[in-house]
Short mmCIF file of C-alpha atoms and ligand atoms in Angstrom, two decimals:
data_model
loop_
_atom_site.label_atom_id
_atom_site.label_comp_id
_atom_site.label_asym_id
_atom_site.label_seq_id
_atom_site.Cartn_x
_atom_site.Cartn_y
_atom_site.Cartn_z
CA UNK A 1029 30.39 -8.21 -24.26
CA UNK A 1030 29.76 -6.76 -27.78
CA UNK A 1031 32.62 -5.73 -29.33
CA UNK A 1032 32.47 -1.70 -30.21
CA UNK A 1033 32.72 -0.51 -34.03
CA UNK A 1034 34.39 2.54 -34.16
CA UNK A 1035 32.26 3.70 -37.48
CA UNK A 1036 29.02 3.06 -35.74
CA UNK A 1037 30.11 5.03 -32.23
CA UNK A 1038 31.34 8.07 -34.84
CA UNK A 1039 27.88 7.45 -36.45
CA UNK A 1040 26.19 7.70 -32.57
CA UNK A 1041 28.14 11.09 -32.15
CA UNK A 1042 31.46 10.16 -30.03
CA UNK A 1043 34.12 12.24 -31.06
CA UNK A 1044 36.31 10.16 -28.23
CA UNK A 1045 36.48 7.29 -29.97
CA UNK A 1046 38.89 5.47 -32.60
CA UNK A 1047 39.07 7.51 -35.73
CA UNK A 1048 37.26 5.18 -37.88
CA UNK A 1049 38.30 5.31 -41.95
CA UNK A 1050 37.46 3.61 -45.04
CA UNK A 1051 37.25 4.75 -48.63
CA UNK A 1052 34.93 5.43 -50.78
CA UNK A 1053 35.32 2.78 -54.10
CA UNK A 1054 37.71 0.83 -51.64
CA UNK A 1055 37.19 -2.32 -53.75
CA UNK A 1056 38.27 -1.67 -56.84
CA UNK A 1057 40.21 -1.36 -59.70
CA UNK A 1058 44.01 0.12 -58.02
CA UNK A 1059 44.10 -3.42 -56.33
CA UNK A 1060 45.99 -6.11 -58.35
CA UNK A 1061 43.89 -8.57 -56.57
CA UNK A 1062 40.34 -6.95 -57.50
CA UNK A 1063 41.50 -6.86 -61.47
CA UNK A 1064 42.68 -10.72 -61.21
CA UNK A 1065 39.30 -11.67 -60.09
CA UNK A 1066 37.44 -9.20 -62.11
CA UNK A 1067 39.63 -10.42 -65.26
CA UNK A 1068 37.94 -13.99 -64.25
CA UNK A 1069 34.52 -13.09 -63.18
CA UNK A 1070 33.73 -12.02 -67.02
CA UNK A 1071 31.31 -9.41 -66.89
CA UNK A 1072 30.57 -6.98 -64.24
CA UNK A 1073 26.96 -7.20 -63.12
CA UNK A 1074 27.64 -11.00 -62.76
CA UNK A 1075 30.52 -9.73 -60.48
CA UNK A 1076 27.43 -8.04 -58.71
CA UNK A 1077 25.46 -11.08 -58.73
CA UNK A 1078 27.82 -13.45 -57.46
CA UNK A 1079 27.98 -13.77 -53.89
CA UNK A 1080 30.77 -15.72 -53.20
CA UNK A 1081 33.07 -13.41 -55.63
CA UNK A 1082 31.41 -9.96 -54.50
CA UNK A 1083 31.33 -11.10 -51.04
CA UNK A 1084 35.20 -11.63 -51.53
CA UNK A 1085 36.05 -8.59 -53.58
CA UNK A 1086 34.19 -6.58 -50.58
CA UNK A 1087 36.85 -8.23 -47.72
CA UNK A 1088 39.87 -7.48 -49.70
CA UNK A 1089 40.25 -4.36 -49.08
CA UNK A 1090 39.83 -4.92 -45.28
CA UNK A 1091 43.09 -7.43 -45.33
CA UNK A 1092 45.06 -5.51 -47.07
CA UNK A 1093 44.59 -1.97 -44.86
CA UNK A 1094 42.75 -3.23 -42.21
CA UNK A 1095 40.33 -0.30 -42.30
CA UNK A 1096 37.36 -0.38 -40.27
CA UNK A 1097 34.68 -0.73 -43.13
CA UNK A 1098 33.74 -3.01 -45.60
CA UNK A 1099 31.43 -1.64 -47.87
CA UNK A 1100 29.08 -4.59 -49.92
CA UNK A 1101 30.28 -4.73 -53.26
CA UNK A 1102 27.76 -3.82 -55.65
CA UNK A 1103 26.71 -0.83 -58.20
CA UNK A 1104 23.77 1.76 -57.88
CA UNK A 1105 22.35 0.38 -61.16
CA UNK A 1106 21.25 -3.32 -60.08
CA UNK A 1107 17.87 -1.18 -59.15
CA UNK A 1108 17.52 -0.30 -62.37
CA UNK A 1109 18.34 -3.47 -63.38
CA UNK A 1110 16.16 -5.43 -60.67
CA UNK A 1111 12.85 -3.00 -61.88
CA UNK A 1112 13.26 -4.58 -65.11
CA UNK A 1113 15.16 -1.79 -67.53
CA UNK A 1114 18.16 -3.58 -68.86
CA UNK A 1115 21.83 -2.67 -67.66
CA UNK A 1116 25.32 -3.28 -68.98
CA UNK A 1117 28.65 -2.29 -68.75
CA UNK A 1118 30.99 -1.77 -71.39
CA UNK A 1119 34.88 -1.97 -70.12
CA UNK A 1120 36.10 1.89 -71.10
CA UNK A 1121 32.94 3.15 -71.13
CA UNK A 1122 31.17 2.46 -68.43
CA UNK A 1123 27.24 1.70 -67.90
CA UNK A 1124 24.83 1.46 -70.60
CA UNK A 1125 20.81 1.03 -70.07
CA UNK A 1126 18.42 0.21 -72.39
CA UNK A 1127 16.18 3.38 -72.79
CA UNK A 1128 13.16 4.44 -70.89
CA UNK A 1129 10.32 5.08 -72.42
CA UNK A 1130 8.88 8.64 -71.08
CA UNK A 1131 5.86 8.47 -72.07
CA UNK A 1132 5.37 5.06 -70.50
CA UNK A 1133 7.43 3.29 -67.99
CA UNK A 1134 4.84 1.57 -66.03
CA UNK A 1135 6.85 -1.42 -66.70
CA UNK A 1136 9.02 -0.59 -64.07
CA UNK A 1137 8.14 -3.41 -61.53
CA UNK A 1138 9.25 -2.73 -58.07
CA UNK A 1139 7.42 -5.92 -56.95
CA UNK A 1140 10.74 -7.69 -58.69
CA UNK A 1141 13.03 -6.18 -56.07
CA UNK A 1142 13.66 -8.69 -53.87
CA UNK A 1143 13.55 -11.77 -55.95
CA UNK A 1144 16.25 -9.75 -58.47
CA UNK A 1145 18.80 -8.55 -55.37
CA UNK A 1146 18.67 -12.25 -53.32
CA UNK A 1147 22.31 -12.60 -54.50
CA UNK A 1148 23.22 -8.89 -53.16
CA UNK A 1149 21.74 -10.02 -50.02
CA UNK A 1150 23.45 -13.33 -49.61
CA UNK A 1151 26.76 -11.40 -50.31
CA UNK A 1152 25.93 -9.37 -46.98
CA UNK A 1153 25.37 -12.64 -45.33
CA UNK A 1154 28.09 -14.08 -46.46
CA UNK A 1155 30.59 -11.11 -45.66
CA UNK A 1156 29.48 -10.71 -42.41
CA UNK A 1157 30.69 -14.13 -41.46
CA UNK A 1158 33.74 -13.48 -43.13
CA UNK A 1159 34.51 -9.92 -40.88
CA UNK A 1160 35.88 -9.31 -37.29
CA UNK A 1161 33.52 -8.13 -34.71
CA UNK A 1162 35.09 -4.52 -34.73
CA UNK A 1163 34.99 -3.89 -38.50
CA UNK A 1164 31.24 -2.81 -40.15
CA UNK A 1165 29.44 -3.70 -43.04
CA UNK A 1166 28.13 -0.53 -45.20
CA UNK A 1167 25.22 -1.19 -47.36
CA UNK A 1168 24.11 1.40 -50.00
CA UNK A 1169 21.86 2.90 -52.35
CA UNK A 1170 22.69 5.66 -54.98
CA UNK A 1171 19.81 8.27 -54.11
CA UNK A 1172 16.59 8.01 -56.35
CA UNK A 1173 17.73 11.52 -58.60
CA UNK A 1174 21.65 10.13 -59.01
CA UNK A 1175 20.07 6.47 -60.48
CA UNK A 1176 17.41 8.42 -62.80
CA UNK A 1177 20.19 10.28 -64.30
CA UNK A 1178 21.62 7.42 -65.49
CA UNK A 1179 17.88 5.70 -66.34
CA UNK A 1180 17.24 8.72 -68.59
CA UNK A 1181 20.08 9.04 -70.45
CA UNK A 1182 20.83 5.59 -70.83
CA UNK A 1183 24.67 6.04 -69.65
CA UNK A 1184 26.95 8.08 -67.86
CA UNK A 1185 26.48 12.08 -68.68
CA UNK A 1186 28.41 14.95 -67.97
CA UNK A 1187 26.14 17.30 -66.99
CA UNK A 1188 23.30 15.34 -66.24
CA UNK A 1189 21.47 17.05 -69.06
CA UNK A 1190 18.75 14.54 -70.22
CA UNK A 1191 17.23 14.03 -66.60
CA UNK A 1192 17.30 17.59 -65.74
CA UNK A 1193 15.28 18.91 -69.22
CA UNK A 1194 12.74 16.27 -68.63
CA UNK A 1195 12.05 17.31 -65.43
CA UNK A 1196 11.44 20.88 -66.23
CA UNK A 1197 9.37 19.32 -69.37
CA UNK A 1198 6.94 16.81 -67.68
CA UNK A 1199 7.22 17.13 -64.02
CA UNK A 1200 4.99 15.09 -63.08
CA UNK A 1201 6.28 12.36 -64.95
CA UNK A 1202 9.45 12.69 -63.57
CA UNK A 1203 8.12 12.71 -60.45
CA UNK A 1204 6.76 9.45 -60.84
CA UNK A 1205 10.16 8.20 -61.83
CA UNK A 1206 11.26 9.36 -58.52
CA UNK A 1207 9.00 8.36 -56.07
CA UNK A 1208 9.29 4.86 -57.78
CA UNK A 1209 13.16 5.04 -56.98
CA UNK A 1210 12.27 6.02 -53.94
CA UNK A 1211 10.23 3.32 -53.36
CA UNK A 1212 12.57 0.32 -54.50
CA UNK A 1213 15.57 2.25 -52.49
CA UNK A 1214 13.93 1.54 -49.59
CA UNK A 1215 13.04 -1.68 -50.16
CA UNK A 1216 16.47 -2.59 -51.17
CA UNK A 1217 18.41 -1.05 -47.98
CA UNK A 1218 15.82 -3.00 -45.54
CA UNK A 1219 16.87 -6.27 -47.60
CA UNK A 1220 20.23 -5.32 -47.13
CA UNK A 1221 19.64 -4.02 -43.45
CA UNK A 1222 17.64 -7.41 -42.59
CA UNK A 1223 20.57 -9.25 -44.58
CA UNK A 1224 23.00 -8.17 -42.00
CA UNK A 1225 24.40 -4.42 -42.94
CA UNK A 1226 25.73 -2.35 -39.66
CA UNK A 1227 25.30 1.43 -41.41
CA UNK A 1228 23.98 2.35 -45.00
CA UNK A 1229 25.10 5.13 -47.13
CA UNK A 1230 23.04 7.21 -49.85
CA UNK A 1231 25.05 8.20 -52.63
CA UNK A 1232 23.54 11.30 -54.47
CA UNK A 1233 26.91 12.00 -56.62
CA UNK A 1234 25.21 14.47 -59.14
CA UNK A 1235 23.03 16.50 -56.80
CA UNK A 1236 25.66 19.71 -57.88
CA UNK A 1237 24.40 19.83 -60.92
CA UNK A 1238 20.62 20.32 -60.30
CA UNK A 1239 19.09 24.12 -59.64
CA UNK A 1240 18.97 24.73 -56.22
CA UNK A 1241 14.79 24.69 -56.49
CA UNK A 1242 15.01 21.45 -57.71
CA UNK A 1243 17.56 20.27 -55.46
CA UNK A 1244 14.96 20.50 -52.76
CA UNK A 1245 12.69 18.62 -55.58
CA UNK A 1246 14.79 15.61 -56.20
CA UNK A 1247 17.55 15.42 -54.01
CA UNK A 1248 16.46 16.03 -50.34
CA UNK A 1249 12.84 15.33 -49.96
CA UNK A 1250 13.48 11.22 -51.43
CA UNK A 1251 16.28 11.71 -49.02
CA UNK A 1252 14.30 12.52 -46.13
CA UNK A 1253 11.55 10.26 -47.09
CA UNK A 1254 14.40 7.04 -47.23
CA UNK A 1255 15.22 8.36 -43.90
CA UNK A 1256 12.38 8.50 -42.42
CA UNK A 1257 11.30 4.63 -44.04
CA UNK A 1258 14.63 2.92 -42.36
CA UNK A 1259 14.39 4.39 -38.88
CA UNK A 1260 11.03 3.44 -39.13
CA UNK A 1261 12.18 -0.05 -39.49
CA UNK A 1262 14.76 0.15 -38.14
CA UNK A 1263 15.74 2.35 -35.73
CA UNK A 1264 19.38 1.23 -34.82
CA UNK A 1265 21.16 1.43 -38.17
CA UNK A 1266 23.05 4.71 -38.71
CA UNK A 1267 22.07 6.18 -42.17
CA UNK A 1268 24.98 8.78 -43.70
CA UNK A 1269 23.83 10.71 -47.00
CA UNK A 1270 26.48 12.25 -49.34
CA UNK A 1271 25.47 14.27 -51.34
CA UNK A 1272 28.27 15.73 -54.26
CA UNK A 1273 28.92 19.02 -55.17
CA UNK A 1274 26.58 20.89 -53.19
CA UNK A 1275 28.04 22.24 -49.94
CA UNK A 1276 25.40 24.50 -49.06
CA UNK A 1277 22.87 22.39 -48.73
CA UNK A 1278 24.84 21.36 -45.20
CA UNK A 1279 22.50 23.16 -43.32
CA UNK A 1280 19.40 21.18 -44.78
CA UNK A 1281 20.94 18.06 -44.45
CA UNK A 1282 21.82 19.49 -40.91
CA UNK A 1283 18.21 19.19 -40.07
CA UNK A 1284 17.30 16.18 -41.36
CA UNK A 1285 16.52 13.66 -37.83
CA UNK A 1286 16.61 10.69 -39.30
CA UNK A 1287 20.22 10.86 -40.70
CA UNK A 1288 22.93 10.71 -38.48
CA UNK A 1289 25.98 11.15 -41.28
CA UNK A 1290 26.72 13.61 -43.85
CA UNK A 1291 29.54 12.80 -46.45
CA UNK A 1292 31.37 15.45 -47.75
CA UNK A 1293 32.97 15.93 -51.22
CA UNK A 1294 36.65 17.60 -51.59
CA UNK A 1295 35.93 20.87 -52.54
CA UNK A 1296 33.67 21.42 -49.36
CA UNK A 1297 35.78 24.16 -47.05
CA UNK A 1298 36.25 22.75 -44.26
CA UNK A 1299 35.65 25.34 -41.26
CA UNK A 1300 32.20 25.37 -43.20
CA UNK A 1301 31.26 22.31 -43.00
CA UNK A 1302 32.48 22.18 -39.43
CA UNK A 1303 30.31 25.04 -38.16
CA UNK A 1304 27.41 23.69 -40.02
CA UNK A 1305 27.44 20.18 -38.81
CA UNK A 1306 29.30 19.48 -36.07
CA UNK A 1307 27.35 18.95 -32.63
CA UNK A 1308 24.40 17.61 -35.17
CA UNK A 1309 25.35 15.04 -37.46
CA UNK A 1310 29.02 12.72 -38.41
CA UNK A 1311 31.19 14.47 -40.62
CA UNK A 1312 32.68 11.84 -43.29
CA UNK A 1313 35.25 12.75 -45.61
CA UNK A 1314 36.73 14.87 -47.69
CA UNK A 1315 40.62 13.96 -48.64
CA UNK A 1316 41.11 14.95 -52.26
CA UNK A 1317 41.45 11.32 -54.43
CA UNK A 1318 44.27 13.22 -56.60
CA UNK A 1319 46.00 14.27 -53.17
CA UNK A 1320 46.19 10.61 -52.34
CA UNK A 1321 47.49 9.84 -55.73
CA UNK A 1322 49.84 12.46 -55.79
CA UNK A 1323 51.50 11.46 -52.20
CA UNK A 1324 54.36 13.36 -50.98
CA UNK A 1325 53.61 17.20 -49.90
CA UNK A 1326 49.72 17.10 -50.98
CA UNK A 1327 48.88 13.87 -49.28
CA UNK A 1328 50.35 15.08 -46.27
CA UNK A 1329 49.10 18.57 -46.75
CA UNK A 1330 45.85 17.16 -47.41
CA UNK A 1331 45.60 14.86 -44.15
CA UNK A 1332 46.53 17.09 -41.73
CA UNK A 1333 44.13 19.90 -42.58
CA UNK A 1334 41.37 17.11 -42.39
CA UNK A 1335 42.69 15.55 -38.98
CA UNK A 1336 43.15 19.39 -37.92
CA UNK A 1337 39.35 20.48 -38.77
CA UNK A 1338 37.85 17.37 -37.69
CA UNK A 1339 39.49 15.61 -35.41
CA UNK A 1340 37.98 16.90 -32.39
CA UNK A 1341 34.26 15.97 -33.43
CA UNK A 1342 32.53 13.00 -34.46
CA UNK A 1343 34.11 12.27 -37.72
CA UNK A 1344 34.94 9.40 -39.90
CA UNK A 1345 38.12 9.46 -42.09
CA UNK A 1346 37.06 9.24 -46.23
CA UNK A 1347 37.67 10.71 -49.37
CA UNK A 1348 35.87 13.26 -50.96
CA UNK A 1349 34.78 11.29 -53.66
CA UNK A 1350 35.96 7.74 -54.50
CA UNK A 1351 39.62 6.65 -54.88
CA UNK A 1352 41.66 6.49 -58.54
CA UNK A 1353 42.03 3.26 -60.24
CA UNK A 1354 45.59 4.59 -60.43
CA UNK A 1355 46.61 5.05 -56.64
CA UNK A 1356 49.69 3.14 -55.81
CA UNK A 1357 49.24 1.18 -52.78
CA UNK A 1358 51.93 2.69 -50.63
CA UNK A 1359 50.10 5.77 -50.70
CA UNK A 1360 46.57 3.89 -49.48
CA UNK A 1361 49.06 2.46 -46.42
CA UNK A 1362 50.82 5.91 -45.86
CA UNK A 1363 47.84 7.10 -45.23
CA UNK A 1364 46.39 4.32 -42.70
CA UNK A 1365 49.43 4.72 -40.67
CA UNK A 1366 49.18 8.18 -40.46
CA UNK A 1367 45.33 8.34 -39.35
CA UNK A 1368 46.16 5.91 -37.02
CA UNK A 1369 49.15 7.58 -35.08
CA UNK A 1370 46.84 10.65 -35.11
CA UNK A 1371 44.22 8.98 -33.47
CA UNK A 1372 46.17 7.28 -31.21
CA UNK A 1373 48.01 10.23 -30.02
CA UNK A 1374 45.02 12.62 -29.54
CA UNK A 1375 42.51 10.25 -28.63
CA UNK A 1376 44.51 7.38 -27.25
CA UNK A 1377 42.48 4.87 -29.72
O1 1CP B 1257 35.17 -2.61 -64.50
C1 1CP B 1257 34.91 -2.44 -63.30
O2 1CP B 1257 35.55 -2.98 -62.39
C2 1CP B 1257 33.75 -1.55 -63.01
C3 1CP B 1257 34.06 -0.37 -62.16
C4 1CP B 1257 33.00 -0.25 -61.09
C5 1CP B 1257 33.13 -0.62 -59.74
C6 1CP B 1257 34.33 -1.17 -59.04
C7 1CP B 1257 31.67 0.19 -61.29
C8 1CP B 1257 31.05 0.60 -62.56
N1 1CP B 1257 31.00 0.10 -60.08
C9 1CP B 1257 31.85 -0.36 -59.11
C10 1CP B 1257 31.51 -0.67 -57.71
C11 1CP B 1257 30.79 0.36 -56.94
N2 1CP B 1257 30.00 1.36 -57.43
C12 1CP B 1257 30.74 0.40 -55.53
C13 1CP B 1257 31.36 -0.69 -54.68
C14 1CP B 1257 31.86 -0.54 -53.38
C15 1CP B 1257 33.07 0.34 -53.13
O3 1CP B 1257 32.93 1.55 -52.98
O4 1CP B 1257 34.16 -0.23 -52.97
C16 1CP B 1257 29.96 1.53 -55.19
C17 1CP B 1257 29.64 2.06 -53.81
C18 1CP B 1257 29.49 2.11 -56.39
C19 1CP B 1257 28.59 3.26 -56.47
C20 1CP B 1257 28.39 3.96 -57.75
N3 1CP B 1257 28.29 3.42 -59.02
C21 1CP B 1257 28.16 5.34 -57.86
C22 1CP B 1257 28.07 6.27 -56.68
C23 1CP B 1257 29.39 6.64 -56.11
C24 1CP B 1257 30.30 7.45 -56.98
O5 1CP B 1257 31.43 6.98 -57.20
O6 1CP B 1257 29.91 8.55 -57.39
C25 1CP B 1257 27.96 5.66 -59.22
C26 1CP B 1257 27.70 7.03 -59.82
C27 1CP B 1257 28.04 4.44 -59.94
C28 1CP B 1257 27.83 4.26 -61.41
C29 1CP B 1257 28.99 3.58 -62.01
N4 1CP B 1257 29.25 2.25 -61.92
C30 1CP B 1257 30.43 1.95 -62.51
C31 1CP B 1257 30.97 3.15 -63.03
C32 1CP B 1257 32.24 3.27 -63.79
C33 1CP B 1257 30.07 4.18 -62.68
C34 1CP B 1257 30.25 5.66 -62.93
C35 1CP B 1257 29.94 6.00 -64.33
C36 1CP B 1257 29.93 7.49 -64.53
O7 1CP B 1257 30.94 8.15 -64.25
O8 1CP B 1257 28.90 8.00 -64.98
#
């Protein structure tokens, strides 16, 4: 008998089952264990690159909370990196990419792809051997508008000002840029799919900041086109989008068939996002990171209006964005324990 994974039967629409939870950035910096090894590993993209350290930095969080995810550790920006435009990451500062040329980036070589990611895929491999039968692996991509804000600018921007004015300037040239990020997203979720990956996740973390036009533009047609591409494939692997600081586009994302999860961010309301997507797609989400830092009142305040709004639908347990490198531990395992007595005691699982 297969043994059930209660992510993937939230992800199939059972509200009856175990709550399943993980967090979002779950491997990561507020885990003396993750800064030993990243302290070793030198740089980060060879952290990346490195299967048998990534594929370890992915399980830790799993033994230490035993939450029912793993998600592959890895960054949105090896596609970048993979297509050939050169990625870095300064410690304090975060990424840095060479710059891209607007007027020409046929460079861009999504025929590299594969060849570049073989050691993200062998870190899926070599994960799954390392994981129980009831936990699941979560592969990802960020979404094609998320990575180009960071291709544009060449780092890490507030408001994602560089991407956005070029594509009011040269639209079609952006749109290039998109439907080749389109392109090598899919490509690099079926690797990771036919690697071994149970569910994959689409992060679009600066869709707020786009006009709601253009939202439409760059955020949710590459979305449904992704979609669309891995059920195609693949018709069994449960595909959750998130995309940040845009609650009303819910009801799109509502409609979208080939998506059966929608992450959403911490300053979603709640009742909202129920009416809008329960009975059609997985709610996933939404504790505040700074409630879980904080502990005490807001933690608590903060987990019971979640279990409260959600817990009688299919829902999976997350944050609303991901978690602080400065969360003490106890709070991560106050929180466990208390998802888990509330599952148990309304659901009996
Ligand atoms: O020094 C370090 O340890 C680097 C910190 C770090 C880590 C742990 C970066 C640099 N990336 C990651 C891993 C990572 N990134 C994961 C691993 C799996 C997990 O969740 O445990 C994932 C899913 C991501 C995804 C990611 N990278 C996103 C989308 C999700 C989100 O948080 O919004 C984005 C926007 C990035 C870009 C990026 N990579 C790293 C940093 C510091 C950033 C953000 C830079 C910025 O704020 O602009």
């Amino acid at each position: 008998m297969t043994v059930k994974k209660p992510l993937v039967q939230a992800l199939q629409g059972k509200s009856d089952c175990q709550i399943p939870l993980w967090m979002m950035r779950q491997a990561g910096r507020y885990l003396p264990e993750y800064k030993k090894l990243r302290a070793e590993a030198g740089d980060f993209l060879s952290l990346c690159y490195s299967p048998s350290l990534a594929a370890e930095v992915t399980l830790q969080p799993i033994r230490r909370f035993d939450f029912d995810a793993a998600i592959l550790f890895s960054d949105i920006l090896v596609v970048p990196d993979a297509l050939g435009q050169r990625v870095w990451f300064v410690t304090g500062e975060g990424p840095k990419l060479e710059p891209l040329d607007q007027n020409d980036f046929s460079g861009l070589d999504i025929g590299k792809i594969n060849s570049h990611l073989a050691p993200v895929f062998e870190t899926v491999s070599r994960v799954k051997d390392g994981l129980e039968d009831n936990k699941a692996l979560i592969g990802f991509c960020g979404a094609p508008w998320t990575v180009a804000t960071y291709m544009v600018a060449g780092e890490g921007t507030k408001e994602q000002a560089p991407a956005r004015l070029w594509a009011y300037q040269d639209e079609q040239a952006f749109s290039r840029l998109i439907d080749i990020l389109t392109e090598a997203s899919i490509i690099y979720l079926k690797g990771q799919i036919e690697a071994g990956v149970d569910v994959v996740q689409i992060f679009d973390s600066w869709a707020g900041s786009l006009a709601e036009n253009e939202r439409e533009k760059w955020c949710l047609e590459p979305l449904r086109k992704i979609s669309r591409a891995i059920k195609e494939a693949h018709p069994e692997i449960p595909i959750i989008g998130f995309l940040r600081g845009a609650p009303l586009v819910y009801q799109e994302m509502a409609k979208i068939a080939d998506i059966e999860g929608v992450g959403i961010d911490t300053a979603s309301d709640i009742d909202f996002a129920r009416e809008t997507l329960s009975g059609k797609k997985t709610i996933q989400g939404n504790l505040d990171p700074l409630a879980l830092l904080a502990g005490g009142d807001a933690l608590d305040e903060g987990i019971d209006r979640i279990l409260e709004g959600f817990g009688e639908t299919a829902f999976i347990f997350n944050l609303g964005h991901g978690i602080l490198p400065e969360t003490p531990i106890a709070h991560v395992e106050y929180l466990v324990a208390k998802v888990r007595a509330y599952s148990k005691a309304t659901r009996g699982a």
